[in-house]
């Protein structure tokens, strides 16, 4: 009898673990069509095995989006709307479905479904992919001068086939924790005739980093859990609460870092991580440990964490809501205060509806804008002095490492954000 995971969270973890050895099978399949079919079969079967009936929320949307893309021209002519308006409306509907799942999971599903991401994490990655394909397809009908270089590079002149789109959306290699990548890179990787060399060393480096993050996270969070944190910080001064929260936030962050590193191992195994332009195995790098653990500024800590989702937010949210300056052959993004704020709030909604997410990303927005202003106005006028540079770097490390680690508790345990506010308000 086939073993069935007891809950979606466990199913997601097992699906991630199984994707590593299965990803190497793609290296031995020569025909692109067979690669896509194998990827889809394992991805769809894995979703239903890991998430049960909840997998329909992940599997059905890509089929509907493809049908809309297939008849996009007919919809445009019938409704007399531009392709940009149609794709933007469909993207909002896709995102609305994710918000519905957030609300449904939070208030109506049993407790075992609301204790972790599970199927919701896979849906989040699928949503990013569907929206990116829609916008890339819409960019093909827009003048190049109004597009950024990135948008020009990735616009889709031809619609992908059904099997290519479904394989991209539901690939078992990245269905559990991502990362998000562009569809043109995914198709080019699956159509590659020869497997690139040099993956063995990179694979074992990432596997070693995975164990470095996974072991302390697994052992530490078994004892230092939410109940322990609330018990230790009860009636303690605010500085003790901050210190304990910092240590706990570091452990909580390690489990995400471990999952992304294992997901990158799957991408290396399937050669999806190989960049044909730079000849490096970094296309699916979602976490830079040095930037996150030893940052020199809050901005470096933010950009090193969940890099590819940040990239998606920049190119598919910030670039679409911010003003652009047109040059001779392309446009450049002029990030505004409102554009950055919308981007951070979109990230909060993408993660969930708990208040902790909004507190977390609102404070990150303040840190990002402050860091940007600091580097623009203060850094250029600092004197060339060794002591000043050392103090400057120490300050960047504290603000870049300490504050994000404290705030990361809001991702899993939103009550901590309110508890800290209570401590500051009461002066305890």
PDB file of C-alpha atoms in Angstrom, residues 61-339:
ATOM      1  CA  UNK A  61      -5.484  27.191 -12.606  1.00  0.00           C
ATOM      2  CA  UNK A  62      -2.669  26.653 -15.173  1.00  0.00           C
ATOM      3  CA  UNK A  63      -5.123  24.845 -17.484  1.00  0.00           C
ATOM      4  CA  UNK A  64      -7.583  27.739 -17.279  1.00  0.00           C
ATOM      5  CA  UNK A  65      -4.861  30.336 -17.865  1.00  0.00           C
ATOM      6  CA  UNK A  66      -3.608  28.493 -20.955  1.00  0.00           C
ATOM      7  CA  UNK A  67      -7.122  28.403 -22.436  1.00  0.00           C
ATOM      8  CA  UNK A  68      -7.434  32.165 -21.867  1.00  0.00           C
ATOM      9  CA  UNK A  69      -4.095  32.730 -23.608  1.00  0.00           C
ATOM     10  CA  UNK A  70      -5.186  30.460 -26.453  1.00  0.00           C
ATOM     11  CA  UNK A  71      -8.276  32.569 -27.146  1.00  0.00           C
ATOM     12  CA  UNK A  72      -6.728  35.885 -26.111  1.00  0.00           C
ATOM     13  CA  UNK A  73      -7.115  37.505 -29.516  1.00  0.00           C
ATOM     14  CA  UNK A  74     -10.779  36.484 -29.693  1.00  0.00           C
ATOM     15  CA  UNK A  75     -11.373  37.942 -26.219  1.00  0.00           C
ATOM     16  CA  UNK A  76      -9.654  41.195 -27.233  1.00  0.00           C
ATOM     17  CA  UNK A  77     -11.773  41.602 -30.373  1.00  0.00           C
ATOM     18  CA  UNK A  78     -15.030  40.608 -28.661  1.00  0.00           C
ATOM     19  CA  UNK A  79     -14.630  42.892 -25.655  1.00  0.00           C
ATOM     20  CA  UNK A  80     -12.715  45.607 -27.565  1.00  0.00           C
ATOM     21  CA  UNK A  81      -9.968  45.655 -24.962  1.00  0.00           C
ATOM     22  CA  UNK A  82      -6.197  45.830 -25.283  1.00  0.00           C
ATOM     23  CA  UNK A  83      -4.058  42.819 -24.498  1.00  0.00           C
ATOM     24  CA  UNK A  84      -2.522  44.678 -21.566  1.00  0.00           C
ATOM     25  CA  UNK A  85      -5.921  45.228 -19.924  1.00  0.00           C
ATOM     26  CA  UNK A  86      -7.012  41.612 -20.489  1.00  0.00           C
ATOM     27  CA  UNK A  87      -3.786  40.109 -19.112  1.00  0.00           C
ATOM     28  CA  UNK A  88      -3.810  42.503 -16.130  1.00  0.00           C
ATOM     29  CA  UNK A  89      -7.409  41.492 -15.336  1.00  0.00           C
ATOM     30  CA  UNK A  90      -6.596  37.787 -15.589  1.00  0.00           C
ATOM     31  CA  UNK A  91      -3.523  38.313 -13.380  1.00  0.00           C
ATOM     32  CA  UNK A  92      -5.700  39.973 -10.736  1.00  0.00           C
ATOM     33  CA  UNK A  93      -8.085  37.003 -10.890  1.00  0.00           C
ATOM     34  CA  UNK A  94      -5.171  34.594 -10.419  1.00  0.00           C
ATOM     35  CA  UNK A  95      -3.936  36.581  -7.430  1.00  0.00           C
ATOM     36  CA  UNK A  96      -7.500  36.775  -6.064  1.00  0.00           C
ATOM     37  CA  UNK A  97      -7.680  32.980  -6.104  1.00  0.00           C
ATOM     38  CA  UNK A  98      -4.504  32.876  -4.015  1.00  0.00           C
ATOM     39  CA  UNK A  99      -6.022  35.363  -1.546  1.00  0.00           C
ATOM     40  CA  UNK A 100      -9.165  33.222  -1.367  1.00  0.00           C
ATOM     41  CA  UNK A 101      -7.019  30.201  -0.496  1.00  0.00           C
ATOM     42  CA  UNK A 102      -5.229  32.251   2.176  1.00  0.00           C
ATOM     43  CA  UNK A 103      -8.561  33.176   3.790  1.00  0.00           C
ATOM     44  CA  UNK A 104      -9.994  29.679   3.384  1.00  0.00           C
ATOM     45  CA  UNK A 105      -6.946  28.031   4.938  1.00  0.00           C
ATOM     46  CA  UNK A 106      -6.805  30.531   7.792  1.00  0.00           C
ATOM     47  CA  UNK A 107     -10.439  30.418   8.880  1.00  0.00           C
ATOM     48  CA  UNK A 108     -12.152  27.323   7.500  1.00  0.00           C
ATOM     49  CA  UNK A 109      -9.627  24.487   7.180  1.00  0.00           C
ATOM     50  CA  UNK A 110      -8.730  22.198  10.123  1.00  0.00           C
ATOM     51  CA  UNK A 111      -5.768  23.151  12.300  1.00  0.00           C
ATOM     52  CA  UNK A 112      -3.387  20.692  10.629  1.00  0.00           C
ATOM     53  CA  UNK A 113      -3.731  22.637   7.359  1.00  0.00           C
ATOM     54  CA  UNK A 114      -3.082  26.051   8.902  1.00  0.00           C
ATOM     55  CA  UNK A 115       0.095  25.118  10.781  1.00  0.00           C
ATOM     56  CA  UNK A 116       2.353  25.376   7.713  1.00  0.00           C
ATOM     57  CA  UNK A 117       2.443  26.186   4.024  1.00  0.00           C
ATOM     58  CA  UNK A 118       1.975  22.809   2.327  1.00  0.00           C
ATOM     59  CA  UNK A 119      -0.133  23.058  -0.822  1.00  0.00           C
ATOM     60  CA  UNK A 120      -0.349  26.839  -0.421  1.00  0.00           C
ATOM     61  CA  UNK A 121       3.403  27.159  -0.978  1.00  0.00           C
ATOM     62  CA  UNK A 122       3.153  25.269  -4.270  1.00  0.00           C
ATOM     63  CA  UNK A 123       0.229  27.459  -5.326  1.00  0.00           C
ATOM     64  CA  UNK A 124       2.254  30.598  -4.545  1.00  0.00           C
ATOM     65  CA  UNK A 125       5.032  29.487  -6.915  1.00  0.00           C
ATOM     66  CA  UNK A 126       2.516  28.522  -9.617  1.00  0.00           C
ATOM     67  CA  UNK A 127       0.842  31.946  -9.351  1.00  0.00           C
ATOM     68  CA  UNK A 128       4.164  33.703  -9.986  1.00  0.00           C
ATOM     69  CA  UNK A 129       4.747  31.608 -13.086  1.00  0.00           C
ATOM     70  CA  UNK A 130       1.300  32.091 -14.589  1.00  0.00           C
ATOM     71  CA  UNK A 131       1.351  35.866 -14.097  1.00  0.00           C
ATOM     72  CA  UNK A 132       4.873  36.184 -15.521  1.00  0.00           C
ATOM     73  CA  UNK A 133       3.882  34.268 -18.674  1.00  0.00           C
ATOM     74  CA  UNK A 134       0.797  36.450 -19.139  1.00  0.00           C
ATOM     75  CA  UNK A 135       2.794  39.679 -18.905  1.00  0.00           C
ATOM     76  CA  UNK A 136       5.600  38.365 -21.131  1.00  0.00           C
ATOM     77  CA  UNK A 137       3.005  37.434 -23.744  1.00  0.00           C
ATOM     78  CA  UNK A 138       1.340  40.859 -23.415  1.00  0.00           C
ATOM     79  CA  UNK A 139       4.710  42.614 -23.849  1.00  0.00           C
ATOM     80  CA  UNK A 140       4.979  41.191 -27.364  1.00  0.00           C
ATOM     81  CA  UNK A 141       2.216  43.592 -28.498  1.00  0.00           C
ATOM     82  CA  UNK A 142       3.869  46.666 -26.978  1.00  0.00           C
ATOM     83  CA  UNK A 143       6.461  48.984 -28.534  1.00  0.00           C
ATOM     84  CA  UNK A 144       9.987  48.102 -27.405  1.00  0.00           C
ATOM     85  CA  UNK A 145      10.717  51.685 -26.366  1.00  0.00           C
ATOM     86  CA  UNK A 146       8.150  51.434 -23.563  1.00  0.00           C
ATOM     87  CA  UNK A 147       9.727  48.210 -22.235  1.00  0.00           C
ATOM     88  CA  UNK A 148      12.773  47.767 -20.044  1.00  0.00           C
ATOM     89  CA  UNK A 149      15.706  45.726 -21.316  1.00  0.00           C
ATOM     90  CA  UNK A 150      14.600  42.852 -19.114  1.00  0.00           C
ATOM     91  CA  UNK A 151      11.076  42.957 -20.562  1.00  0.00           C
ATOM     92  CA  UNK A 152      12.439  43.101 -24.101  1.00  0.00           C
ATOM     93  CA  UNK A 153      14.630  40.093 -23.441  1.00  0.00           C
ATOM     94  CA  UNK A 154      11.889  37.883 -21.995  1.00  0.00           C
ATOM     95  CA  UNK A 155       8.818  38.886 -24.018  1.00  0.00           C
ATOM     96  CA  UNK A 156       7.111  35.938 -25.723  1.00  0.00           C
ATOM     97  CA  UNK A 157       6.713  36.385 -29.468  1.00  0.00           C
ATOM     98  CA  UNK A 158       5.084  32.967 -29.756  1.00  0.00           C
ATOM     99  CA  UNK A 159       2.726  31.306 -27.342  1.00  0.00           C
ATOM    100  CA  UNK A 160       4.137  28.170 -25.632  1.00  0.00           C
ATOM    101  CA  UNK A 161       2.497  24.837 -26.351  1.00  0.00           C
ATOM    102  CA  UNK A 162       0.108  23.307 -23.835  1.00  0.00           C
ATOM    103  CA  UNK A 163       2.604  20.724 -22.617  1.00  0.00           C
ATOM    104  CA  UNK A 164       5.367  23.369 -22.304  1.00  0.00           C
ATOM    105  CA  UNK A 165       3.149  25.686 -20.267  1.00  0.00           C
ATOM    106  CA  UNK A 166       1.826  22.944 -17.965  1.00  0.00           C
ATOM    107  CA  UNK A 167       5.322  21.528 -17.531  1.00  0.00           C
ATOM    108  CA  UNK A 168       6.617  24.979 -16.620  1.00  0.00           C
ATOM    109  CA  UNK A 169       3.774  25.600 -14.161  1.00  0.00           C
ATOM    110  CA  UNK A 170       3.730  22.168 -12.495  1.00  0.00           C
ATOM    111  CA  UNK A 171       7.282  20.846 -12.869  1.00  0.00           C
ATOM    112  CA  UNK A 172       8.109  18.486 -10.000  1.00  0.00           C
ATOM    113  CA  UNK A 173      11.613  19.981  -9.818  1.00  0.00           C
ATOM    114  CA  UNK A 174      10.316  23.299  -8.493  1.00  0.00           C
ATOM    115  CA  UNK A 175       6.677  22.636  -7.489  1.00  0.00           C
ATOM    116  CA  UNK A 176       7.344  22.350  -3.754  1.00  0.00           C
ATOM    117  CA  UNK A 177       9.416  25.439  -2.875  1.00  0.00           C
ATOM    118  CA  UNK A 178      10.302  26.940  -6.233  1.00  0.00           C
ATOM    119  CA  UNK A 179      12.271  28.802  -7.296  1.00  0.00           C
ATOM    120  CA  UNK A 180      10.510  30.956  -9.847  1.00  0.00           C
ATOM    121  CA  UNK A 181      12.278  31.283 -13.211  1.00  0.00           C
ATOM    122  CA  UNK A 182      11.312  32.693 -16.602  1.00  0.00           C
ATOM    123  CA  UNK A 183       9.505  30.378 -19.022  1.00  0.00           C
ATOM    124  CA  UNK A 184      11.945  31.027 -21.881  1.00  0.00           C
ATOM    125  CA  UNK A 185      14.844  29.790 -19.734  1.00  0.00           C
ATOM    126  CA  UNK A 186      12.815  26.742 -18.642  1.00  0.00           C
ATOM    127  CA  UNK A 187      11.962  25.750 -22.228  1.00  0.00           C
ATOM    128  CA  UNK A 188      15.556  26.328 -23.393  1.00  0.00           C
ATOM    129  CA  UNK A 189      16.820  24.138 -20.547  1.00  0.00           C
ATOM    130  CA  UNK A 190      14.409  21.314 -21.434  1.00  0.00           C
ATOM    131  CA  UNK A 191      15.369  21.572 -25.140  1.00  0.00           C
ATOM    132  CA  UNK A 192      19.098  21.367 -24.406  1.00  0.00           C
ATOM    133  CA  UNK A 193      20.760  18.561 -26.387  1.00  0.00           C
ATOM    134  CA  UNK A 194      23.777  18.030 -24.130  1.00  0.00           C
ATOM    135  CA  UNK A 195      24.022  18.235 -20.369  1.00  0.00           C
ATOM    136  CA  UNK A 196      26.412  21.005 -19.229  1.00  0.00           C
ATOM    137  CA  UNK A 197      29.474  19.966 -17.244  1.00  0.00           C
ATOM    138  CA  UNK A 198      30.704  21.061 -13.837  1.00  0.00           C
ATOM    139  CA  UNK A 199      27.573  20.376 -11.781  1.00  0.00           C
ATOM    140  CA  UNK A 200      29.049  17.843  -9.325  1.00  0.00           C
ATOM    141  CA  UNK A 201      31.091  20.342  -7.317  1.00  0.00           C
ATOM    142  CA  UNK A 202      28.271  22.910  -7.207  1.00  0.00           C
ATOM    143  CA  UNK A 203      25.732  20.249  -6.203  1.00  0.00           C
ATOM    144  CA  UNK A 204      27.747  19.067  -3.194  1.00  0.00           C
ATOM    145  CA  UNK A 205      28.495  22.647  -2.103  1.00  0.00           C
ATOM    146  CA  UNK A 206      24.765  23.412  -2.038  1.00  0.00           C
ATOM    147  CA  UNK A 207      24.062  20.085  -0.336  1.00  0.00           C
ATOM    148  CA  UNK A 208      26.633  20.955   2.340  1.00  0.00           C
ATOM    149  CA  UNK A 209      25.017  24.368   2.848  1.00  0.00           C
ATOM    150  CA  UNK A 210      21.668  22.600   3.167  1.00  0.00           C
ATOM    151  CA  UNK A 211      22.924  20.467   6.063  1.00  0.00           C
ATOM    152  CA  UNK A 212      24.526  23.513   7.698  1.00  0.00           C
ATOM    153  CA  UNK A 213      21.100  25.167   7.783  1.00  0.00           C
ATOM    154  CA  UNK A 214      18.896  22.093   8.275  1.00  0.00           C
ATOM    155  CA  UNK A 215      20.618  20.484  11.273  1.00  0.00           C
ATOM    156  CA  UNK A 216      20.479  23.495  13.675  1.00  0.00           C
ATOM    157  CA  UNK A 217      16.979  24.371  12.434  1.00  0.00           C
ATOM    158  CA  UNK A 218      15.675  20.840  13.037  1.00  0.00           C
ATOM    159  CA  UNK A 219      17.335  20.395  16.417  1.00  0.00           C
ATOM    160  CA  UNK A 220      16.821  23.958  17.637  1.00  0.00           C
ATOM    161  CA  UNK A 221      13.146  24.399  16.731  1.00  0.00           C
ATOM    162  CA  UNK A 222      12.207  21.119  18.443  1.00  0.00           C
ATOM    163  CA  UNK A 223      12.957  22.785  21.777  1.00  0.00           C
ATOM    164  CA  UNK A 224      13.037  26.522  21.060  1.00  0.00           C
ATOM    165  CA  UNK A 225       9.493  26.733  19.716  1.00  0.00           C
ATOM    166  CA  UNK A 226       6.780  29.390  19.963  1.00  0.00           C
ATOM    167  CA  UNK A 227       5.622  28.248  23.418  1.00  0.00           C
ATOM    168  CA  UNK A 228       9.191  28.430  24.719  1.00  0.00           C
ATOM    169  CA  UNK A 229       9.638  31.916  23.282  1.00  0.00           C
ATOM    170  CA  UNK A 230       6.473  33.260  24.897  1.00  0.00           C
ATOM    171  CA  UNK A 231       7.349  31.600  28.221  1.00  0.00           C
ATOM    172  CA  UNK A 232      10.922  32.951  28.342  1.00  0.00           C
ATOM    173  CA  UNK A 233       9.997  36.482  27.283  1.00  0.00           C
ATOM    174  CA  UNK A 234       7.080  36.774  29.701  1.00  0.00           C
ATOM    175  CA  UNK A 235       7.571  39.776  32.018  1.00  0.00           C
ATOM    176  CA  UNK A 236      11.094  40.378  30.684  1.00  0.00           C
ATOM    177  CA  UNK A 237      12.609  43.773  29.779  1.00  0.00           C
ATOM    178  CA  UNK A 238      12.330  44.835  26.133  1.00  0.00           C
ATOM    179  CA  UNK A 239      16.082  44.352  25.431  1.00  0.00           C
ATOM    180  CA  UNK A 240      15.890  40.721  26.653  1.00  0.00           C
ATOM    181  CA  UNK A 241      12.839  40.158  24.454  1.00  0.00           C
ATOM    182  CA  UNK A 242      14.732  41.551  21.448  1.00  0.00           C
ATOM    183  CA  UNK A 243      17.795  39.377  22.081  1.00  0.00           C
ATOM    184  CA  UNK A 244      15.785  36.165  22.521  1.00  0.00           C
ATOM    185  CA  UNK A 245      13.650  37.026  19.505  1.00  0.00           C
ATOM    186  CA  UNK A 246      16.794  37.590  17.427  1.00  0.00           C
ATOM    187  CA  UNK A 247      18.152  34.140  18.308  1.00  0.00           C
ATOM    188  CA  UNK A 248      14.800  32.512  17.699  1.00  0.00           C
ATOM    189  CA  UNK A 249      14.331  34.406  14.426  1.00  0.00           C
ATOM    190  CA  UNK A 250      17.670  33.083  13.181  1.00  0.00           C
ATOM    191  CA  UNK A 251      16.554  29.489  13.836  1.00  0.00           C
ATOM    192  CA  UNK A 252      13.190  30.116  12.200  1.00  0.00           C
ATOM    193  CA  UNK A 253      14.893  31.551   9.097  1.00  0.00           C
ATOM    194  CA  UNK A 254      17.230  28.561   8.764  1.00  0.00           C
ATOM    195  CA  UNK A 255      14.394  26.182   7.862  1.00  0.00           C
ATOM    196  CA  UNK A 256      13.439  28.365   4.879  1.00  0.00           C
ATOM    197  CA  UNK A 257      17.070  28.640   3.812  1.00  0.00           C
ATOM    198  CA  UNK A 258      17.466  24.854   4.034  1.00  0.00           C
ATOM    199  CA  UNK A 259      14.366  24.273   1.892  1.00  0.00           C
ATOM    200  CA  UNK A 260      15.554  26.707  -0.800  1.00  0.00           C
ATOM    201  CA  UNK A 261      19.017  25.138  -0.865  1.00  0.00           C
ATOM    202  CA  UNK A 262      17.538  21.658  -1.286  1.00  0.00           C
ATOM    203  CA  UNK A 263      15.301  23.003  -4.048  1.00  0.00           C
ATOM    204  CA  UNK A 264      18.390  24.412  -5.748  1.00  0.00           C
ATOM    205  CA  UNK A 265      19.973  20.949  -5.547  1.00  0.00           C
ATOM    206  CA  UNK A 266      17.006  19.631  -7.550  1.00  0.00           C
ATOM    207  CA  UNK A 267      17.488  22.364 -10.134  1.00  0.00           C
ATOM    208  CA  UNK A 268      21.190  21.516 -10.429  1.00  0.00           C
ATOM    209  CA  UNK A 269      20.329  17.830 -10.828  1.00  0.00           C
ATOM    210  CA  UNK A 270      17.965  18.589 -13.710  1.00  0.00           C
ATOM    211  CA  UNK A 271      20.426  21.185 -15.230  1.00  0.00           C
ATOM    212  CA  UNK A 272      17.698  23.823 -14.805  1.00  0.00           C
ATOM    213  CA  UNK A 273      20.095  25.905 -12.706  1.00  0.00           C
ATOM    214  CA  UNK A 274      22.636  26.276 -15.518  1.00  0.00           C
ATOM    215  CA  UNK A 275      22.835  29.729 -17.122  1.00  0.00           C
ATOM    216  CA  UNK A 276      23.780  29.392 -20.800  1.00  0.00           C
ATOM    217  CA  UNK A 277      24.923  33.031 -20.965  1.00  0.00           C
ATOM    218  CA  UNK A 278      27.216  33.239 -17.934  1.00  0.00           C
ATOM    219  CA  UNK A 279      28.085  29.492 -17.953  1.00  0.00           C
ATOM    220  CA  UNK A 280      27.439  29.411 -14.210  1.00  0.00           C
ATOM    221  CA  UNK A 281      25.146  27.226 -12.079  1.00  0.00           C
ATOM    222  CA  UNK A 282      23.341  30.163 -10.488  1.00  0.00           C
ATOM    223  CA  UNK A 283      20.060  30.564 -12.384  1.00  0.00           C
ATOM    224  CA  UNK A 284      18.047  29.037  -9.508  1.00  0.00           C
ATOM    225  CA  UNK A 285      19.995  30.508  -6.585  1.00  0.00           C
ATOM    226  CA  UNK A 286      17.276  31.720  -4.224  1.00  0.00           C
ATOM    227  CA  UNK A 287      19.343  32.390  -1.104  1.00  0.00           C
ATOM    228  CA  UNK A 288      22.823  33.894  -0.651  1.00  0.00           C
ATOM    229  CA  UNK A 289      23.916  32.859   2.831  1.00  0.00           C
ATOM    230  CA  UNK A 290      26.740  35.408   3.050  1.00  0.00           C
ATOM    231  CA  UNK A 291      24.405  38.307   2.241  1.00  0.00           C
ATOM    232  CA  UNK A 292      21.761  37.109   4.711  1.00  0.00           C
ATOM    233  CA  UNK A 293      23.987  36.023   7.601  1.00  0.00           C
ATOM    234  CA  UNK A 294      26.809  38.612   7.206  1.00  0.00           C
ATOM    235  CA  UNK A 295      25.212  41.640   5.532  1.00  0.00           C
ATOM    236  CA  UNK A 296      26.681  45.118   5.333  1.00  0.00           C
ATOM    237  CA  UNK A 297      23.278  46.822   5.114  1.00  0.00           C
ATOM    238  CA  UNK A 298      19.542  46.064   5.412  1.00  0.00           C
ATOM    239  CA  UNK A 299      19.284  46.262   1.628  1.00  0.00           C
ATOM    240  CA  UNK A 300      21.872  43.495   1.146  1.00  0.00           C
ATOM    241  CA  UNK A 301      20.043  41.296   3.659  1.00  0.00           C
ATOM    242  CA  UNK A 302      16.726  41.828   1.843  1.00  0.00           C
ATOM    243  CA  UNK A 303      18.120  41.184  -1.657  1.00  0.00           C
ATOM    244  CA  UNK A 304      19.944  38.040  -0.529  1.00  0.00           C
ATOM    245  CA  UNK A 305      16.777  36.507   0.940  1.00  0.00           C
ATOM    246  CA  UNK A 306      14.323  34.787  -1.439  1.00  0.00           C
ATOM    247  CA  UNK A 307      16.126  36.394  -4.379  1.00  0.00           C
ATOM    248  CA  UNK A 308      13.996  35.116  -7.248  1.00  0.00           C
ATOM    249  CA  UNK A 309      10.694  36.176  -5.669  1.00  0.00           C
ATOM    250  CA  UNK A 310      12.274  39.602  -5.121  1.00  0.00           C
ATOM    251  CA  UNK A 311      13.262  39.579  -8.781  1.00  0.00           C
ATOM    252  CA  UNK A 312       9.690  38.742  -9.798  1.00  0.00           C
ATOM    253  CA  UNK A 313       8.314  41.533  -7.591  1.00  0.00           C
ATOM    254  CA  UNK A 314      10.734  44.013  -9.116  1.00  0.00           C
ATOM    255  CA  UNK A 315       9.991  43.169 -12.757  1.00  0.00           C
ATOM    256  CA  UNK A 316       6.302  42.274 -12.578  1.00  0.00           C
ATOM    257  CA  UNK A 317       5.022  44.617  -9.842  1.00  0.00           C
ATOM    258  CA  UNK A 318       7.450  47.491  -9.312  1.00  0.00           C
ATOM    259  CA  UNK A 319       8.205  47.854 -13.049  1.00  0.00           C
ATOM    260  CA  UNK A 320       4.478  47.894 -13.848  1.00  0.00           C
ATOM    261  CA  UNK A 321       3.329  50.409 -11.220  1.00  0.00           C
ATOM    262  CA  UNK A 322       6.343  52.753 -11.153  1.00  0.00           C
ATOM    263  CA  UNK A 323       6.988  55.484 -13.676  1.00  0.00           C
ATOM    264  CA  UNK A 324       9.387  54.807 -16.535  1.00  0.00           C
ATOM    265  CA  UNK A 325      11.821  56.998 -18.391  1.00  0.00           C
ATOM    266  CA  UNK A 326      12.053  56.242 -22.100  1.00  0.00           C
ATOM    267  CA  UNK A 327      15.506  56.173 -23.703  1.00  0.00           C
ATOM    268  CA  UNK A 328      16.401  55.598 -27.354  1.00  0.00           C
ATOM    269  CA  UNK A 329      15.771  51.857 -27.452  1.00  0.00           C
ATOM    270  CA  UNK A 330      14.274  50.953 -24.061  1.00  0.00           C
ATOM    271  CA  UNK A 331      12.839  52.280 -20.806  1.00  0.00           C
ATOM    272  CA  UNK A 332      14.272  52.329 -17.302  1.00  0.00           C
ATOM    273  CA  UNK A 333      12.335  51.993 -14.051  1.00  0.00           C
ATOM    274  CA  UNK A 334      12.129  55.062 -11.836  1.00  0.00           C
ATOM    275  CA  UNK A 335      11.133  53.495  -8.529  1.00  0.00           C
ATOM    276  CA  UNK A 336       8.891  55.822  -6.576  1.00  0.00           C
ATOM    277  CA  UNK A 337       7.826  55.805  -2.943  1.00  0.00           C
ATOM    278  CA  UNK A 338       4.331  54.614  -3.888  1.00  0.00           C
ATOM    279  CA  UNK A 339       5.666  51.993  -6.315  1.00  0.00           C
TER     280      UNK A 339
END
